Amino acid sequence: MAALLEHESQIFLDLFHRDGLVVCARGLGIDRLLLRFLRLYCEPASLVLVLNTGPAEEEYFIDQLRSDGVVHLPRRVTNEIANNTRYEFYTQGGVIFATSRILVVDFLTDRIPANLITGILVYKAHRIIESCQEAFILRLYRQKNKQGFIKAFTDNAVAFNTGFCHVERVMKNLFVSKLYLWPRFHIAVNSFLEKHKPEVVEIHVAMTPAMLAIQTSILDILNACLRELKRYNPVLEVEDLSLENAIGKPFDKTIRHYLDPLWHQLGAKTKSLVQDLKILRTLLLYLTQYDCVTFLNLLESLKASEKAFGENSGWLFLDASTSMFVNARARVYRVAEEKLSQKGKGSEKRDVKKENELKRELVLESNPKWEALREVLKEIENENKNSDNLGGPGQVLICASDDRACAQLREYIIAGPEAFLTRLYNKTFGKDEKAGEVWITDRKAIKSKGNAKPDPGPQAKTAKLAASSKQKKHKKQQERTIIQMIGKSEEEKREELEVEENKELNSSQESSAEEAIPEDFDVNLPSDCYYGIFKDPLTIIHPLQSCGDPYALSRVLHEVEPRYVVLYDAELTFVRQLEIYKASRPGKPLRQVHLAILVLKNKKCTVSSQGRTVYFLIYGGSTEEQRYLTALRKEKEAFEKLIREKASMVVPEEREGRDETNLDLLRDARPPGVAADTRKAGGQEQKDVQQTIIVDMREFRSELPSLIHRRGIDIEPVTLEVGDYILTPDICVERKSISDLIGSLNNGRLYSQCVAMCRYYKRPVLLIEFDPNKSFSLIPRGSLQQEISSNDITSKLTLLTLHFPKLRILWCPSPHATAELFEELKQNHPQPNAETAMAVTADSETLPESDKYNPGPQDFLLKMPGVNAKNCRALMNHVRSIAELVTLSKDELASILGNAANATQLFDFIHLTYGEALAKGKSKR
C-alpha cells in the first residue's frame, strides 16, 4: 500500500483519535483514507462493519488489500449465509461488508454480537438522513454498544449545501460530534500539492464559427424556455433556475425538486418545456462532445420525431432554431448554387429532387479538438524518440468523457478524419459516392498544396493498431426513439448513445489503400473499458464515466503508469486524482495535457523533455468550460458554507450517545411531561405490555420499520406470505405506495393479496402511503367520469371495496403518520404470534379463525349467481355441502337467502341442463 501523503496522515490521525465526519474535496483520496482504516482493522481481534459501499467498491477495496499482502481480507455478508450460522460468521472478526437490510434484521434478531463490535465505518456519509436504513443501524448499534467508534467519510461537500443545517442533521444521525473539513484550498493540502504538482500544458483551440453560432442559438433557446417556464409557474422564480445552472449536470435534479410537489397540477405546456430543457441540454453536450455528423443526426431526428408525433415544440419555430439547423447542416454539407429548372410535374419533379440531392457537396467539418490531439500525440512521439535520459519511451493515457467519445477518437487517430467522417456520413445519411469522392479529392489537393496538417508519423503507419477485444461486451442496438434518448439521465444517455458507435466500429471501414489493417491486441489491464491505439509505447484511451467500475480509471492509472496524460475532456475529480497520483510518486515524471479549446487566444505551448506534464483540453468560451468552472465554484462555496456552519455549530456533550442522556436513543413516543391518567386505578403506574409488530423481511427497504422501532414498539422480522405487517392476531396490513398501488391494481396482484388477507384475518387493512412533499392525483383535473371504467384507478378501488366488504382502506401522508397510526391500532389488543403469522400461506386449506368452512368450496359458492358476501354465510350455515345445495327447492332457497330474486338466479343456474345452456349460447350469437 502506498504511503499516505502529509495531509492524508493528518486526517487519519485526527479521525483515529476522535470519531467524526470527514468531508474532503472531490478526488483528494477519500478512498485511500478508508482503505488505510480497513488495513488497520483487518484482523480477527476486531469486528468492524462497513456501511454504504456498493459491490464494485467492495471489490476494489478487497483487491487493494490483497495486493498489499493482507491475510485476513474483508468478508461480505449475503443472503447465501444461513441465518443460524450468522452469529458464528460475525464472531470470526475482521472487516465485514454487509447490505443495510441484512444488518438491520441481524441487529433486531440479535444474530450479531453488538457488544463485541469494535466500530462502524460509514462511506458516502452525506446520504445518512434520519429515515434511511443506515441511520437505523447506527441507532441500534449505539443503543447496544456505548464504547465502539463511528467514523464517517464523504467527498461530496455540495450535498450539504441543500436544506437547513444539513451537515448538523447528518452528524446527529451519525452520533459524531467532530467535523473535519479538508477542501482543496486547505493550507496543508495546497502547500503540499504545490511542491509536487505536475507540469500542466493547456492547449487553447478556438471553436469554429459554425460551432459558436450553434452554441449561441442553443443558449438563446434555453434562456427563452427558462423564461417561459417561470412565466407559467411564478413559484419557480428562484436563483437555481438560471442559465448558468441549466447547463450543469445537476439541473435535472434541481428542477425535479421544485416541480415534483405540484407535478400533477401542471399543464401540458409546462411539462413540454421541462422536456425541451432536457433536449436542449443534450444538444449542448453533443455539440462539444461529438462530431458534426452525429450532432446533425440528432437534430434531424428531433425534427422528424416532432412531425411523427403530430406535436411541435415551441422552440422549433424560433429564429435561433432556424439558425441552428442552417449552421449544423453547413458543418456537414452545402448545396450547389445552381438550381435546376422545373419544367414538368409528376415524375419530372421527382427527377429534379433526386438530382438536387446529388448536388450536395460534403464539408464534414472536423472537430477542433481532434487536430489539437493529433499535434499533442506528434509532440509526444518526437519526445519519446529522444527519451533515453528518462528511461525510454513513456506510455500515454488519453481520457475522454464516455465510451462513444473514446471510440470516435480511436477511429480518428487510426483512420484519419476524412475516412472516419465519410464512413459515418454514409452510414447515417445514406451513401453518396459522388459527393464523397469530390470531398476526398479536394482534401487531398489542399494537403498537397500547403501541408496544412502534420503527418501522423511513421509510427502511426507501421504500429499494430487495434481496439481492445473486450469492447465486445457492450450489447449493440441501432434504433432508438428520441424519447428513449432524451428521457434518461446524463450517465444513462451517454452509456446508451455510445452503443451505436461501437456497432459502427465493427462494421467494414472505407479506408484508403495505404492504410494498414488494424490487428487486435489485448493488454492485461484491470479494466475492460479501454480502447487500445498503439502497442509500443502503450497508448490507450479510457472513458472518465459510463464504466461499471467507478475505480476502473484509477486502476488503469496505477497499472499503466503513464508519463503523459491527455485530458480530452475536463473532469474535476480526475484532475485532483492526477495531483494525488503525482504527489504519491515524486521520483517519476508525469506530463499532464489538458486540451482546452478556448476562444481566448491561440497559445502554442512548448514543453521541455524533462517536464512532468498533463495536457489539458477544454473549449474556452463554451458551455463545456462553464460547466467545469461552475463545478469548481459550487464546491468552493459549499466548503465556505460548511466552514461558517462549523464555526457557529452547537454540539451537545451527549451527541455521541456513549451514555443514557442522548434523547435520540430513547424509544418512547410519549413526551416526558405527560400526566398519569387518574381514571385507571387512581393514577397508579400500570405495568405496560411490550408492544410487538411482525414485519415482513421485504419491508426493510422502507423507512417505516425504523420509525416503528423508535416509538418503542419491538419489531419481529420474519418472511410473510400474507400481508406486510401483523399488528394483532386479527389485524393484517398490506402497505402500498402510490406507484405500487397503481401497478398492483393493473396487474391483478392486489386482488389476490386481498383475497388471502380477507380469508385468514378478521380485519384486513390496505394502507396507502404517500409523500406529503410530492402531491398526487388519481384522477386528472376535469376528467371525473360518472360511469365505472375498467381503466380508471378510482373505479378499480371502488370495485375492490365492493368485492371485499371487510377490507379497510387507510390513507397515510407519511411514514411518521403510519407509525403513529399503528401504535393507536394496537392499543388494548393482544400481541401477534410470529409462528402463527408465518404458518399462514395463500395455499393453506384451513382457516385460523375457524375450522368450520373450507376455503375451496366457499370460493366456489361465491362464484354462483345469486350468492354474495352477505348471504354466503347464511347459506353455509344451512347447507353442509354443494351436493345438499342442489336438492333444495326454490322456496327453501328464498327463505335461506332472504331474497326471491337471488334464489331464482341460483335455482335456475343449478338446474340448467347442458343442452339448454348450449342453445342459449347459440341464440346469443
Short mmCIF file of C-alpha atoms in Angstrom, two decimals, residues 490-705:
data_model
loop_
_atom_site.label_atom_id
_atom_site.label_comp_id
_atom_site.label_asym_id
_atom_site.label_seq_id
_atom_site.Cartn_x
_atom_site.Cartn_y
_atom_site.Cartn_z
CA GLU A 490 -26.96 12.12 -18.41
CA GLU A 491 -24.99 8.99 -17.46
CA GLU A 492 -27.57 6.56 -18.86
CA LYS A 493 -27.80 8.65 -22.01
CA ARG A 494 -24.09 8.57 -22.64
CA GLU A 495 -23.95 4.86 -21.96
CA GLU A 496 -26.74 4.16 -24.43
CA LEU A 497 -25.66 6.61 -27.12
CA GLU A 498 -22.22 5.05 -27.43
CA VAL A 499 -23.76 1.73 -28.40
CA GLU A 500 -24.43 2.73 -31.99
CA GLU A 501 -20.86 3.94 -32.38
CA ASN A 502 -19.48 0.66 -31.06
CA LYS A 503 -21.59 -1.10 -33.67
CA GLU A 504 -20.14 1.13 -36.34
CA LEU A 505 -16.59 0.36 -35.27
CA ASN A 506 -17.08 -3.32 -36.02
CA SER A 507 -18.57 -2.67 -39.47
CA SER A 508 -16.49 -2.55 -42.62
CA GLN A 509 -14.44 0.65 -42.92
CA GLU A 510 -13.86 2.52 -46.16
CA SER A 511 -10.17 3.09 -45.89
CA SER A 512 -7.68 4.13 -48.50
CA ALA A 513 -5.13 1.73 -49.96
CA GLU A 514 -2.13 2.91 -47.97
CA GLU A 515 -3.78 2.41 -44.57
CA ALA A 516 -2.80 -0.63 -42.53
CA ILE A 517 -5.42 -3.13 -41.46
CA PRO A 518 -5.75 -2.98 -37.68
CA GLU A 519 -4.74 -6.07 -35.75
CA ASP A 520 -6.33 -6.84 -32.43
CA PHE A 521 -4.09 -6.57 -29.40
CA ASP A 522 -5.02 -7.13 -25.81
CA VAL A 523 -3.37 -5.54 -22.80
CA ASN A 524 -3.59 -7.13 -19.38
CA LEU A 525 -5.28 -4.19 -17.63
CA PRO A 526 -7.64 -4.25 -14.63
CA SER A 527 -10.35 -2.52 -16.70
CA ASP A 528 -12.21 -3.68 -19.79
CA CYS A 529 -13.37 -0.19 -20.83
CA TYR A 530 -10.17 0.95 -22.53
CA TYR A 531 -9.54 1.44 -26.26
CA GLY A 532 -6.09 0.49 -27.49
CA ILE A 533 -4.30 2.60 -30.13
CA PHE A 534 -0.54 1.95 -30.15
CA LYS A 535 1.11 -1.02 -28.53
CA ASP A 536 4.67 0.27 -28.28
CA PRO A 537 4.82 2.57 -26.41
CA LEU A 538 1.41 1.74 -25.00
CA THR A 539 -1.16 4.41 -25.87
CA ILE A 540 -4.73 3.85 -24.73
CA ILE A 541 -7.95 5.86 -24.41
CA HIS A 542 -10.14 5.40 -21.34
CA PRO A 543 -13.55 6.91 -20.53
CA LEU A 544 -13.96 9.11 -17.47
CA GLN A 545 -17.54 7.91 -16.97
CA SER A 546 -20.01 5.26 -18.21
CA CYS A 547 -17.91 2.47 -16.76
CA GLY A 548 -19.41 -0.17 -14.47
CA ASP A 549 -16.44 0.03 -12.10
CA PRO A 550 -16.06 3.51 -10.52
CA TYR A 551 -12.39 2.75 -9.84
CA ALA A 552 -11.56 1.48 -13.34
CA LEU A 553 -9.69 4.64 -14.35
CA SER A 554 -7.79 4.72 -11.06
CA ARG A 555 -6.75 1.09 -11.55
CA VAL A 556 -5.56 1.80 -15.09
CA LEU A 557 -3.63 4.87 -13.95
CA HIS A 558 -1.63 2.86 -11.41
CA GLU A 559 -1.21 -0.12 -13.72
CA VAL A 560 -0.09 1.74 -16.87
CA GLU A 561 1.93 4.40 -15.00
CA PRO A 562 1.77 6.84 -17.92
CA ARG A 563 4.35 9.56 -18.38
CA TYR A 564 1.88 11.57 -20.47
CA VAL A 565 -1.80 12.09 -19.62
CA VAL A 566 -4.06 13.85 -22.12
CA LEU A 567 -7.33 15.13 -20.70
CA TYR A 568 -9.54 15.40 -23.76
CA ASP A 569 -12.47 16.38 -21.50
CA ALA A 570 -12.43 18.29 -18.24
CA GLU A 571 -13.43 16.34 -15.15
CA LEU A 572 -12.77 17.83 -11.73
CA THR A 573 -12.39 14.57 -9.81
CA PHE A 574 -9.84 13.07 -12.18
CA VAL A 575 -7.75 16.28 -12.26
CA ARG A 576 -7.43 16.01 -8.48
CA GLN A 577 -6.66 12.28 -8.76
CA LEU A 578 -3.76 13.13 -11.04
CA GLU A 579 -2.43 15.59 -8.46
CA ILE A 580 -2.55 12.91 -5.75
CA TYR A 581 -1.05 10.34 -8.13
CA LYS A 582 1.88 12.63 -8.97
CA ALA A 583 2.44 13.57 -5.30
CA SER A 584 2.48 9.89 -4.28
CA ARG A 585 5.19 9.13 -6.90
CA PRO A 586 7.63 12.02 -6.50
CA GLY A 587 10.51 10.39 -8.39
CA LYS A 588 8.65 9.55 -11.60
CA PRO A 589 7.90 12.01 -14.40
CA LEU A 590 4.32 12.80 -15.38
CA ARG A 591 3.18 15.10 -18.13
CA GLN A 592 -0.47 16.09 -17.99
CA VAL A 593 -2.03 17.64 -21.06
CA HIS A 594 -5.38 19.36 -20.90
CA LEU A 595 -6.69 20.10 -24.38
CA ALA A 596 -8.51 23.38 -23.90
CA ILE A 597 -10.35 24.72 -26.89
CA LEU A 598 -10.56 28.32 -25.91
CA VAL A 599 -11.70 31.39 -27.71
CA LEU A 600 -9.25 33.42 -25.67
CA LYS A 601 -6.03 33.33 -27.62
CA ASN A 602 -4.24 30.63 -29.54
CA LYS A 603 -1.25 29.81 -27.45
CA LYS A 604 1.48 27.47 -28.64
CA CYS A 605 2.94 25.58 -25.69
CA THR A 606 6.45 24.24 -25.86
CA VAL A 607 7.37 21.72 -23.24
CA SER A 608 10.80 20.66 -22.14
CA SER A 609 11.54 16.97 -22.33
CA GLN A 610 12.15 16.90 -18.57
CA GLY A 611 8.64 18.19 -17.77
CA ARG A 612 6.03 16.22 -15.92
CA THR A 613 3.03 17.37 -17.80
CA VAL A 614 -0.69 16.92 -18.13
CA TYR A 615 -2.15 18.09 -21.44
CA PHE A 616 -5.50 19.73 -20.69
CA LEU A 617 -8.08 20.37 -23.44
CA ILE A 618 -11.26 22.32 -22.85
CA TYR A 619 -13.45 24.50 -25.06
CA GLY A 620 -12.95 28.01 -23.74
CA GLY A 621 -15.86 30.40 -24.03
CA SER A 622 -18.02 27.31 -24.32
CA THR A 623 -20.61 25.60 -22.16
CA GLU A 624 -18.07 22.84 -21.52
CA GLU A 625 -15.69 25.32 -19.89
CA GLN A 626 -18.58 26.92 -18.00
CA ARG A 627 -19.67 23.55 -16.60
CA TYR A 628 -16.16 22.90 -15.31
CA LEU A 629 -15.84 26.36 -13.72
CA THR A 630 -19.34 26.11 -12.19
CA ALA A 631 -18.46 22.76 -10.58
CA LEU A 632 -15.31 24.35 -9.10
CA ARG A 633 -17.21 27.38 -7.83
CA LYS A 634 -20.03 25.33 -6.27
CA GLU A 635 -17.62 23.10 -4.39
CA LYS A 636 -15.73 26.14 -3.10
CA GLU A 637 -18.97 27.82 -1.99
CA ALA A 638 -20.13 24.60 -0.31
CA PHE A 639 -16.92 24.38 1.74
CA GLU A 640 -17.13 28.06 2.69
CA LYS A 641 -20.69 27.48 3.93
CA LEU A 642 -19.58 24.41 5.90
CA ILE A 643 -16.75 26.41 7.49
CA ARG A 644 -19.24 29.09 8.60
CA GLU A 645 -21.66 26.44 9.93
CA LYS A 646 -18.88 24.68 11.83
CA ALA A 647 -17.89 27.96 13.49
CA SER A 648 -21.43 28.54 14.81
CA MET A 649 -22.41 24.90 15.43
CA VAL A 650 -23.57 23.96 18.93
CA VAL A 651 -22.81 20.31 19.68
CA PRO A 652 -24.28 18.84 22.90
CA GLU A 653 -21.99 16.73 25.08
CA GLU A 654 -24.20 13.64 24.77
CA ARG A 655 -24.18 13.74 20.94
CA GLU A 656 -22.05 10.58 20.63
CA GLY A 657 -24.57 8.57 22.67
CA ARG A 658 -21.98 6.97 24.94
CA ASP A 659 -24.28 7.36 27.96
CA GLU A 660 -28.04 7.28 28.57
CA THR A 661 -28.54 11.06 28.30
CA ASN A 662 -28.87 11.17 24.50
CA LEU A 663 -32.60 11.63 23.80
CA ASP A 664 -32.22 10.29 20.24
CA LEU A 665 -31.61 6.82 21.66
CA LEU A 666 -34.84 6.77 23.70
CA ARG A 667 -37.61 4.50 22.39
CA ASP A 668 -40.72 6.16 23.88
CA ALA A 669 -43.13 8.16 21.80
CA ARG A 670 -44.80 9.80 24.81
CA PRO A 671 -43.46 13.20 25.86
CA PRO A 672 -41.80 13.17 29.31
CA GLY A 673 -44.25 15.61 30.94
CA VAL A 674 -47.49 13.70 30.32
CA ALA A 675 -49.60 13.36 33.46
CA ALA A 676 -50.87 9.95 34.59
CA ASP A 677 -54.47 9.00 33.78
CA THR A 678 -56.34 9.02 37.14
CA ARG A 679 -59.26 7.03 35.69
CA LYS A 680 -57.10 3.89 35.65
CA ALA A 681 -56.61 2.61 39.21
CA GLY A 682 -56.48 6.12 40.61
CA GLY A 683 -53.45 7.07 38.57
CA GLN A 684 -51.26 4.21 39.75
CA GLU A 685 -48.44 3.20 37.48
CA GLN A 686 -49.61 0.38 35.26
CA LYS A 687 -47.44 -2.48 34.14
CA ASP A 688 -47.06 -1.96 30.41
CA VAL A 689 -47.05 -4.86 28.00
CA GLN A 690 -44.23 -4.59 25.48
CA GLN A 691 -45.85 -3.94 22.10
CA THR A 692 -44.73 -6.07 19.14
CA ILE A 693 -45.33 -5.87 15.40
CA ILE A 694 -44.45 -8.66 12.99
CA VAL A 695 -42.82 -7.22 9.85
CA ASP A 696 -42.14 -8.88 6.52
CA MET A 697 -38.42 -9.03 5.60
CA ARG A 698 -39.01 -7.21 2.31
CA GLU A 699 -40.38 -4.16 4.15
CA PHE A 700 -36.94 -3.28 5.49
CA ARG A 701 -36.25 -1.45 2.25
CA SER A 702 -38.60 1.27 3.52
CA GLU A 703 -38.13 3.63 6.45
CA LEU A 704 -41.31 2.58 8.31
CA PRO A 705 -39.72 -0.21 10.45
#
